[in-house]
Short mmCIF file of C-alpha atoms and ligand atoms in Angstrom, two decimals:
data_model
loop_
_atom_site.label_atom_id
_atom_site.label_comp_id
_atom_site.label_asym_id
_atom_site.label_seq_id
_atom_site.Cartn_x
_atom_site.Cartn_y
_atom_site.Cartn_z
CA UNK A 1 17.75 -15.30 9.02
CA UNK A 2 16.21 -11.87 10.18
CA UNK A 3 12.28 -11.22 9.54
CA UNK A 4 12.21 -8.04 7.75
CA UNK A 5 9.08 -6.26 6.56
CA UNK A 6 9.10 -3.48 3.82
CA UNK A 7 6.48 -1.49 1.81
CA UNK A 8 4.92 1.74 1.29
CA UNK A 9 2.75 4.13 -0.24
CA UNK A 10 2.96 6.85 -2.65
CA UNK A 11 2.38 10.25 -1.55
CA UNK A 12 -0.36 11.19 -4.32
CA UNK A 13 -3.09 11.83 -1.64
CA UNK A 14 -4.39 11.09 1.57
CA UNK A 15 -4.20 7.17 2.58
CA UNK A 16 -8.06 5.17 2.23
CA UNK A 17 -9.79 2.18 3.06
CA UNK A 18 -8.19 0.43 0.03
CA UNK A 19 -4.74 1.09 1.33
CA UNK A 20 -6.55 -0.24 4.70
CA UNK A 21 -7.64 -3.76 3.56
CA UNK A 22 -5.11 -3.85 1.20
CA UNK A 23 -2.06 -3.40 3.05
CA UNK A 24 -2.07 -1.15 6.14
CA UNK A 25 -4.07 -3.46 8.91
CA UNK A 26 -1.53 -6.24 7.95
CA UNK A 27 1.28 -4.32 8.39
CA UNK A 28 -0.07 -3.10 11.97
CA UNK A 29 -0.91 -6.61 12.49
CA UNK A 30 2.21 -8.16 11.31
CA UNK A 31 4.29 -5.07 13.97
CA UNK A 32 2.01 -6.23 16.77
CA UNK A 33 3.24 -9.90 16.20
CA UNK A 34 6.13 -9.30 17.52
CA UNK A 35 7.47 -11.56 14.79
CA UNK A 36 9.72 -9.19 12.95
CA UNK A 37 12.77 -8.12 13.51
CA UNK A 38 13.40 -4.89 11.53
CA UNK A 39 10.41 -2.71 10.07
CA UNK A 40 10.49 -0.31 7.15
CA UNK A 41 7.69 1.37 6.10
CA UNK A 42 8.33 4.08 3.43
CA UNK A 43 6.81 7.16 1.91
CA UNK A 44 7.40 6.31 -1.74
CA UNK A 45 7.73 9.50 -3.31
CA UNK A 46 10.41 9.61 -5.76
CA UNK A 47 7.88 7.18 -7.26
CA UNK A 48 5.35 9.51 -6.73
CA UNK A 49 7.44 11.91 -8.81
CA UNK A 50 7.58 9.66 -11.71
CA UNK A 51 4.14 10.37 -12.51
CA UNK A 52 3.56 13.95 -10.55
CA UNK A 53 6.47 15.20 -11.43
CA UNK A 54 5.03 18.43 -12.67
CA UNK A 55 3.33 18.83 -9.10
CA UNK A 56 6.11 18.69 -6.45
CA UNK A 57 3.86 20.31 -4.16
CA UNK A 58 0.91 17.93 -4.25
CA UNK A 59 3.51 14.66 -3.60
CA UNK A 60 5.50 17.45 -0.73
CA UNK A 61 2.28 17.88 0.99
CA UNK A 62 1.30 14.72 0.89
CA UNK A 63 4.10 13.40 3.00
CA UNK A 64 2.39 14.51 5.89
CA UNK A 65 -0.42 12.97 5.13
CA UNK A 66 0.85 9.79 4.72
CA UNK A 67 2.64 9.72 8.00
CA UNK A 68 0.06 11.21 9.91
CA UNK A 69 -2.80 8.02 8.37
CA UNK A 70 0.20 5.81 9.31
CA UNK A 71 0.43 6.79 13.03
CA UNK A 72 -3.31 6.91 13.12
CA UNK A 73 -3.93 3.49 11.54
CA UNK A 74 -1.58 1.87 14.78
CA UNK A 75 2.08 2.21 13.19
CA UNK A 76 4.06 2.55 16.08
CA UNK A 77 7.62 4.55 15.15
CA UNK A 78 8.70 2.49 17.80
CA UNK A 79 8.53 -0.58 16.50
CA UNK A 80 8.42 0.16 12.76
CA UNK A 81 11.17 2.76 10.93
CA UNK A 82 9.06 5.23 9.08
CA UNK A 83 10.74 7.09 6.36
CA UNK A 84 11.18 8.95 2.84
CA UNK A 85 12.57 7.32 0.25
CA UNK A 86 14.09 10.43 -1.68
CA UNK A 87 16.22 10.72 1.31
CA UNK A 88 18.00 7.75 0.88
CA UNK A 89 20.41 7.95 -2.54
CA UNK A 90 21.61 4.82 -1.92
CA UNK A 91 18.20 3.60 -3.64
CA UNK A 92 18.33 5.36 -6.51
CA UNK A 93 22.35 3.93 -6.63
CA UNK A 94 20.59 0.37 -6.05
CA UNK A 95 18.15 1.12 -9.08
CA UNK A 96 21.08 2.17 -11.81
CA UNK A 97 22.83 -1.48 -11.61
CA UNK A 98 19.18 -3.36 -11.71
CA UNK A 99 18.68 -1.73 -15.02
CA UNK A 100 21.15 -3.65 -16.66
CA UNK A 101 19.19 -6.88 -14.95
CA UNK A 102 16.11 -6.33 -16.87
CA UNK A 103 15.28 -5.96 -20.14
CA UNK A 104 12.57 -3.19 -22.16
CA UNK A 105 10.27 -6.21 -23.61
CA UNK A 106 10.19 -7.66 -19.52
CA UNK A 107 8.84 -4.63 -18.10
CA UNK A 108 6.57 -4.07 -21.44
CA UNK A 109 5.09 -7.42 -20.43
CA UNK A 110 4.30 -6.92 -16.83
CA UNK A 111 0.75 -6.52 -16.18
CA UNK A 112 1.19 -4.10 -13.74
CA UNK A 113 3.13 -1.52 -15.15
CA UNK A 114 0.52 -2.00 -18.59
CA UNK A 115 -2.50 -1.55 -16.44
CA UNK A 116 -0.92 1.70 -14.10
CA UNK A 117 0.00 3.07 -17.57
CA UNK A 118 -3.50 2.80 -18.82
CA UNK A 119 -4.77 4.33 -15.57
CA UNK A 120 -2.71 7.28 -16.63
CA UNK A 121 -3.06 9.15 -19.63
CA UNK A 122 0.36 10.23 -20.20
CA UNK A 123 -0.07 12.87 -22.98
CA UNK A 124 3.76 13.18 -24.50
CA UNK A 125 4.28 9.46 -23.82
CA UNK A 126 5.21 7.10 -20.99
CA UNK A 127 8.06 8.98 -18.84
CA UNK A 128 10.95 6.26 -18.69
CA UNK A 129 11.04 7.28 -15.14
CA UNK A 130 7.55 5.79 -14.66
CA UNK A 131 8.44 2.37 -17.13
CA UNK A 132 10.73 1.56 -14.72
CA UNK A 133 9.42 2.25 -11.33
CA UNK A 134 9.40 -1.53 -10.98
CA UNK A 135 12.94 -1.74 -10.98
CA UNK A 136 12.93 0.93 -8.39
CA UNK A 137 10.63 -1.15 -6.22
CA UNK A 138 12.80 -4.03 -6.40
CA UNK A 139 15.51 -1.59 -5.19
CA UNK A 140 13.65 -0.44 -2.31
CA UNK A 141 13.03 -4.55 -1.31
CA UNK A 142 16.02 -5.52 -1.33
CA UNK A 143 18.10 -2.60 0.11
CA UNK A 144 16.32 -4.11 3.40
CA UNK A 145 16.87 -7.38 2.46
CA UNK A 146 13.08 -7.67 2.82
CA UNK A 147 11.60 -11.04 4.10
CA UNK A 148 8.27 -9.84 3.92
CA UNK A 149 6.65 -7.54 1.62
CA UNK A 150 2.83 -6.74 2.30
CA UNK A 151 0.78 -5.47 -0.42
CA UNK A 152 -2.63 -5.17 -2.59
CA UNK A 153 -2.93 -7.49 -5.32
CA UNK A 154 -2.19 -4.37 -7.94
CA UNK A 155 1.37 -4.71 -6.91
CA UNK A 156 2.09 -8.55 -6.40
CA UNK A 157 3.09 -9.01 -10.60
CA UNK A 158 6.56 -7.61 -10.17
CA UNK A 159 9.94 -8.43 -10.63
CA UNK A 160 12.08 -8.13 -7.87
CA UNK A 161 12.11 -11.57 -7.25
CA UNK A 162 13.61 -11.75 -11.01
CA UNK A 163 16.11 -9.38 -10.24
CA UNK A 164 17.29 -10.69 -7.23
CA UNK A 165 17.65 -14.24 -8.76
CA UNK A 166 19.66 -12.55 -11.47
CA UNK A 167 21.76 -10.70 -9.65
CA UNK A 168 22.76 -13.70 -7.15
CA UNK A 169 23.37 -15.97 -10.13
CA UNK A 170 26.00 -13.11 -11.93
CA UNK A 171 27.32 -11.68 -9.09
CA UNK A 172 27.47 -14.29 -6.29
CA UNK A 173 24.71 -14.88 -3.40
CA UNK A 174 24.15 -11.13 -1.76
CA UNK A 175 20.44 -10.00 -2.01
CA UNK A 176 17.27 -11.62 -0.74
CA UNK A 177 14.39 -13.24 -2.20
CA UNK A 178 11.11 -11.70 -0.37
CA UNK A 179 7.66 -13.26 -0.26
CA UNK A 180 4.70 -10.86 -1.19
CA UNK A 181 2.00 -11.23 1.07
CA UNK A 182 -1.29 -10.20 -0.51
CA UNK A 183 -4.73 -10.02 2.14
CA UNK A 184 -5.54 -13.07 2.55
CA UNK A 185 -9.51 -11.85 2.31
CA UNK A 186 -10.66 -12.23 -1.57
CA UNK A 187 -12.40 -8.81 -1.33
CA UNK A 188 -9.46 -6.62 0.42
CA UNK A 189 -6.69 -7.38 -2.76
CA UNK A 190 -8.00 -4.57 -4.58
CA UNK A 191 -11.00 -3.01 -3.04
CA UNK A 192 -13.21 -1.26 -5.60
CA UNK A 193 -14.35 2.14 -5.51
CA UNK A 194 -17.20 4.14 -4.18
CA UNK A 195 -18.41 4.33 -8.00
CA UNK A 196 -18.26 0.64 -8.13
CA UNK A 197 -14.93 1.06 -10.10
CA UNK A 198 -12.48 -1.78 -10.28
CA UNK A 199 -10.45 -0.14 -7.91
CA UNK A 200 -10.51 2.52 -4.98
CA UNK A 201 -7.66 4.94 -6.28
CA UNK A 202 -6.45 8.26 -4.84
CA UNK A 203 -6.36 9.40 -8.75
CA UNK A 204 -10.09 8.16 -9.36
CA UNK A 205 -11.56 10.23 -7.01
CA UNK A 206 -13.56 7.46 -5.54
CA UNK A 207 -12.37 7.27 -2.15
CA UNK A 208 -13.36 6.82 1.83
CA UNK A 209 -10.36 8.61 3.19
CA UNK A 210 -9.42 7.15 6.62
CA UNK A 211 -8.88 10.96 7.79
CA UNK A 212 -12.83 11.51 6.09
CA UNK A 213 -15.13 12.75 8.99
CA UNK A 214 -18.07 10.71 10.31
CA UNK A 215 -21.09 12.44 7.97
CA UNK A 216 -18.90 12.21 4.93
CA UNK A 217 -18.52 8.62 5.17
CA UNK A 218 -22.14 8.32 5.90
CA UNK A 219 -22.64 10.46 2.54
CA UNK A 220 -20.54 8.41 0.79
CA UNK A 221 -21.70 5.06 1.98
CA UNK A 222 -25.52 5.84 1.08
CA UNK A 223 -24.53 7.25 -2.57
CA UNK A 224 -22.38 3.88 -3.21
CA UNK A 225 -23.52 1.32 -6.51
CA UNK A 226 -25.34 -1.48 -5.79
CA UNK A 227 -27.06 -3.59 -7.91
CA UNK A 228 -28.90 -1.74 -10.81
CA UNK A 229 -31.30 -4.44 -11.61
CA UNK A 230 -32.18 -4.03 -7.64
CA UNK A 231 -34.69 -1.27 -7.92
CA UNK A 232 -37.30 -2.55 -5.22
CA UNK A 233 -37.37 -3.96 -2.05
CA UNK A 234 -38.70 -7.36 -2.86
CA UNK A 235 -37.00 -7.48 -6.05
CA UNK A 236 -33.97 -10.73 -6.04
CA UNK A 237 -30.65 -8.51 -5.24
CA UNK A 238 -27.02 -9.24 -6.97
CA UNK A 239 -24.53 -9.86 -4.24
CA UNK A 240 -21.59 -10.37 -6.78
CA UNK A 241 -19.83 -7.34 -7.97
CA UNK A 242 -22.27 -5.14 -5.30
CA UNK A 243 -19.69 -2.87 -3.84
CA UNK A 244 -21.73 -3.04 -0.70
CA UNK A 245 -21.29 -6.43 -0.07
CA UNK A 246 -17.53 -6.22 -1.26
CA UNK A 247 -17.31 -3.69 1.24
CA UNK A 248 -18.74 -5.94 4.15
CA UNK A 249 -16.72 -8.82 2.93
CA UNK A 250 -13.62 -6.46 3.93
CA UNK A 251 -14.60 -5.18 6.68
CA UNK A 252 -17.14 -7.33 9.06
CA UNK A 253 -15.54 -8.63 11.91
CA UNK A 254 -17.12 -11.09 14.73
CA UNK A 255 -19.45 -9.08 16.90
CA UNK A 256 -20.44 -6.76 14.04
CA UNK A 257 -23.71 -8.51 13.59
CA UNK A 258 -24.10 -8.48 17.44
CA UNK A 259 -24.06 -4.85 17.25
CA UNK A 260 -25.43 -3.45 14.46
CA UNK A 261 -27.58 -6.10 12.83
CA UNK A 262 -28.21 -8.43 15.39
CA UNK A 263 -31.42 -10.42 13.46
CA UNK A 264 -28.71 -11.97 10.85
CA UNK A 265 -26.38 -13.76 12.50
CA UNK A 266 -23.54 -13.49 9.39
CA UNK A 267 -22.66 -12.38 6.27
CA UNK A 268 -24.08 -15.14 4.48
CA UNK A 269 -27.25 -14.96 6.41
CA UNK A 270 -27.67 -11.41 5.05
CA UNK A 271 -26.73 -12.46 2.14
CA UNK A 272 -29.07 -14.68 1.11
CA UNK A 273 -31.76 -12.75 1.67
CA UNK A 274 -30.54 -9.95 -0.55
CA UNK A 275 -30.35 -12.42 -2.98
CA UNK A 276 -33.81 -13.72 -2.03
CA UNK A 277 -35.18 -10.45 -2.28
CA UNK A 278 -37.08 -8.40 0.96
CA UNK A 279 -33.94 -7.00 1.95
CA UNK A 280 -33.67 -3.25 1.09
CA UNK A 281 -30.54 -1.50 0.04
CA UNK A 282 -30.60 1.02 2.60
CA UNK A 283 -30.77 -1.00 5.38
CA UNK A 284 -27.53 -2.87 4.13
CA UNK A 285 -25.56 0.51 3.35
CA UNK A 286 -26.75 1.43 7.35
CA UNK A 287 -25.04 -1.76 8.21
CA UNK A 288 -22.08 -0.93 6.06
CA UNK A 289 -21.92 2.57 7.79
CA UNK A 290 -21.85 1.38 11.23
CA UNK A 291 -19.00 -1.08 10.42
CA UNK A 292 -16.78 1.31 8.73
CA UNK A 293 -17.09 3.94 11.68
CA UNK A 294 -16.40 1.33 13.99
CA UNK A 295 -13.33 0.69 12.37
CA UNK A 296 -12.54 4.39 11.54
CA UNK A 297 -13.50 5.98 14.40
CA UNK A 298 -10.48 4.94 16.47
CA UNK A 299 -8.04 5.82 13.41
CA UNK A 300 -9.75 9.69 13.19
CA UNK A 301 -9.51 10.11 16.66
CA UNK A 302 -5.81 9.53 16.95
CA UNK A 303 -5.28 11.29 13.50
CA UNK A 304 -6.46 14.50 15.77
CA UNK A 305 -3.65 14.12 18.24
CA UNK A 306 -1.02 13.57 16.02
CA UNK A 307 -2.32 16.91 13.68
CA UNK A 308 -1.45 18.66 16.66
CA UNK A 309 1.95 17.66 17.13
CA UNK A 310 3.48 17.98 13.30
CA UNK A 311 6.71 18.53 13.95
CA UNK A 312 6.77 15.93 15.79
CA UNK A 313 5.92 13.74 13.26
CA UNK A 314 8.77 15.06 10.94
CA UNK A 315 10.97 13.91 13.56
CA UNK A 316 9.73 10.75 13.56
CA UNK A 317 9.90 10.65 9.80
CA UNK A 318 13.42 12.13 10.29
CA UNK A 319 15.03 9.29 12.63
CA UNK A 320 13.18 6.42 10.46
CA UNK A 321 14.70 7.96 7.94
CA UNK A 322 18.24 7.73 9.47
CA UNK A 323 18.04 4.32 10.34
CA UNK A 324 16.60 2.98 6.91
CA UNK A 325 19.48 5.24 5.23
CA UNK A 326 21.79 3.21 7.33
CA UNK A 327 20.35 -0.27 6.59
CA UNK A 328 20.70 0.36 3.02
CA UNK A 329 24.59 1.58 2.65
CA UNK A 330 25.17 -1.78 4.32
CA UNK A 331 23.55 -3.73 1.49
CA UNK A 332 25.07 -1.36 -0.84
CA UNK A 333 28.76 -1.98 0.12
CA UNK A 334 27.91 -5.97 -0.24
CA UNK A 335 25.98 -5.41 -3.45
CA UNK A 336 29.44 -3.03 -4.99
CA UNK A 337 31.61 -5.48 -3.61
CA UNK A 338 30.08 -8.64 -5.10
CA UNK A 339 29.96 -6.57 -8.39
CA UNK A 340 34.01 -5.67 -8.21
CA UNK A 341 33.52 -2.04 -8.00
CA UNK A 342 34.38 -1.67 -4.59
CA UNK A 343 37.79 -0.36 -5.93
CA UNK A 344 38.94 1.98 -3.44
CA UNK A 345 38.01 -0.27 -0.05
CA UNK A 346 40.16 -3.59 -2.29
CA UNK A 347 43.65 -3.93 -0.85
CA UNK A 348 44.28 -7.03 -3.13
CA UNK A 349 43.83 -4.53 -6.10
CA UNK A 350 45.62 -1.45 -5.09
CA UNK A 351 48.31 -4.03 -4.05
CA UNK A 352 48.81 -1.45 -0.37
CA UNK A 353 49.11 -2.83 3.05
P1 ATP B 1 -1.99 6.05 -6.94
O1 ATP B 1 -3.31 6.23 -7.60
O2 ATP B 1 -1.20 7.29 -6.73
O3 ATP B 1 -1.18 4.90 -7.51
P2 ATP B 1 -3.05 4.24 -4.99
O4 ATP B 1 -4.33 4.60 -4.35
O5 ATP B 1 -3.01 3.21 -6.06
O6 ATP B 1 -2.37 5.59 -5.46
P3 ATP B 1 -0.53 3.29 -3.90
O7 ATP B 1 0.28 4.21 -3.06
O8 ATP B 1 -0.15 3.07 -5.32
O9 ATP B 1 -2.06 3.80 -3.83
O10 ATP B 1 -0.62 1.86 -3.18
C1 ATP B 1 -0.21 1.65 -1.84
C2 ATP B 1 -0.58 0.27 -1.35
O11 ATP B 1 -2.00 0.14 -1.20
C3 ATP B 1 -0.17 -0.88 -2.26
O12 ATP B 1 0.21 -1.98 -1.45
C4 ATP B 1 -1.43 -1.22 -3.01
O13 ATP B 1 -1.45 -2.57 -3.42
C5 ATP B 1 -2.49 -0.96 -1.95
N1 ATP B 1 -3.75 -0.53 -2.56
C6 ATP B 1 -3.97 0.62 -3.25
N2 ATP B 1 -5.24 0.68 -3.65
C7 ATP B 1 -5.85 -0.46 -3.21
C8 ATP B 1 -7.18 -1.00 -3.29
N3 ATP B 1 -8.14 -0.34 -3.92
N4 ATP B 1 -7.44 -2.21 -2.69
C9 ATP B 1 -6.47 -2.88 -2.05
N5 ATP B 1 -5.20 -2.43 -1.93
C10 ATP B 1 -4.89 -1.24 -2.50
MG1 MG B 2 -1.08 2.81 -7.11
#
């Protein structure tokens, strides 16, 4: 069986170290494998809609974005299709015949959709195009017939693995049953924010962009919570729930300490010695800096090129686009004609030659 990678990102803002951790270095890891056989990476924003859909022109310009933090993070449109999922009806087609797979109390229950909901305060209710966004996903997953599905932990409750069960057992073995891979670093499933919020969100405001220049991460880095009850030097620090340390758990790599902080020789090292007390917060959040432009530097540098070149980048968008469109009408004709309303294309029924 083919090794088939899908996910995405809404366009609701720029893309940030979250999406990093959480999904995007996998998925440039997981290209560079050379393991997979088809790549789809999409720009989710009819889903985007289901929440913005009084601001068409935030989730418009934001497609842009998206692409361009894709290119710049390593995506390669030569090895991965990159494209917009409102240009591809058969997904929406795909979505209409899972409704009838799930039921209102299911999606009630999922802890997803409850805590996205509660992130939102959705003043006239909860848009029924936003309560069922999971069924959507599971629409987008399986028009690929996704093997592989890399995520943050915020999305890994869902039920496309339901649906696709269902829908083989009714209708006769047609879609496939993908495996959500989650980071397999504790720290990088759902990276909190810069206010020490549970999680780094484009709609919390409490973001390092990946496209955010070199003093405003440094800004950023030395306003960031710590530990409250750490207010001097020698006091004993809390490493737990410190975003700095989450942070470093994310992000250090071999050869960080080598080259920033070479009189710890690992995490734990420095660690300890928070926890000890003598270690300063400032000289930590340094560390932190010096790690995250590391990493970043490379991925604002390319951003640059690619800004320069945007139609170019539409193109790109555009011929993902065309191949992903194509993938899907394929599992679209199996998935009408293993639910017998493939009428016209049924010589059997017309009873023609
Ligand atoms: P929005 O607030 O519009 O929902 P978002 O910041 O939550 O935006 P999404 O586009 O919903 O971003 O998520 C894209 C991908 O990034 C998903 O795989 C999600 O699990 C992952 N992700 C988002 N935020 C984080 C985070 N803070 N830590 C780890 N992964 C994250
Ligand atoms: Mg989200």
């Amino acid at each position: 069986m083919s090794k088939i990678i899908l996910t995405g990102d809404r366009p609701t803002g720029r893309l940030h170290i979250g999406h990093y951790v959480g999904s995007l270095r996998r998925r440039v890891e997981l290209q560079n494998s050379g393991d997979f056989d088809e790549i789809y990476i999409m720009i989710a924003d009819a889903q985007a809609l289901t929440d913005n859909f009084k601001h068409p022109e935030k989730v418009r310009s934001n497609i842009i974005q998206v692409a361009l933090d894709y290119l710049s993070a390593g995506l390669d449109p030569a090895k991965s299709n990159l494209f917009i999922q409102s240009q591809i009806p058969e997904l929406t087609e795909l979505t209409f015949y899972y409704m009838n797979l799930v039921t209102v109390a299911r999606l009630q229950r999922n802890p997803t959709v409850k805590a996205e909901i509660q992130l939102r305060s959705f003043e006239n209710g909860i848009p029924v195009g936003f309560f069922t966004y999971p069924i959507s996903q599971a629409a987008d997953i399986t028009a690929f017939k996704a093997t592989t599905v890399p995520v943050g932990e915020d999305q890994e409750p869902m039920i496309e693995r339901e649906i696709v069960r269902k829908f083989n057992s009714i209708y006769g073995e047609t879609l496939v049953e993908p495996e959500i891979l989650l980071p397999d670093n504790e720290a990088s499933m759902r990276l909190p924010g810069t206010d020490g919020k549970a999680k780094m969100s484009k709609s919390l405001g409490n973001c390092i962009y990946l496209s955010d220049d070199e003093e405003t991460v440094r800004k950023k880095v030395m306003s960031m919570f710590t530990d409250p009850g750490h207010l001097q030097v020698s006091d004993p620090g809390k490493v737990e729930g410190n975003t700095v340390f989450t942070y470093l758990d994310a992000f250090v790599e071999d050869g960080d300490f080598d080259n920033f902080l070479p009189e710890y020789k690992n995490l734990d090292e420095l660690k300890d010695h928070y926890r000890r007390g003598g270690l300063g917060d400032v000289k930590v959040k340094k560390f932190l800096n010096n790690v995250l432009q590391e990493r970043l530097t490379p991925i604002r540098e390319r951003r640059k090129e690619y800004e320069k070149q945007i139609p170019y980048v539409y193109d790109i968008l555009r011929q993902g686009t065309e191949a992903a469109e194509a993938k899907a009408a394929v599992t679209l004709d199996e998935v009408r004609a293993s639910m017998k309303i493939n009428y016209f294309d049924d010589k059997e029924l017309i009873g023609a030659e």
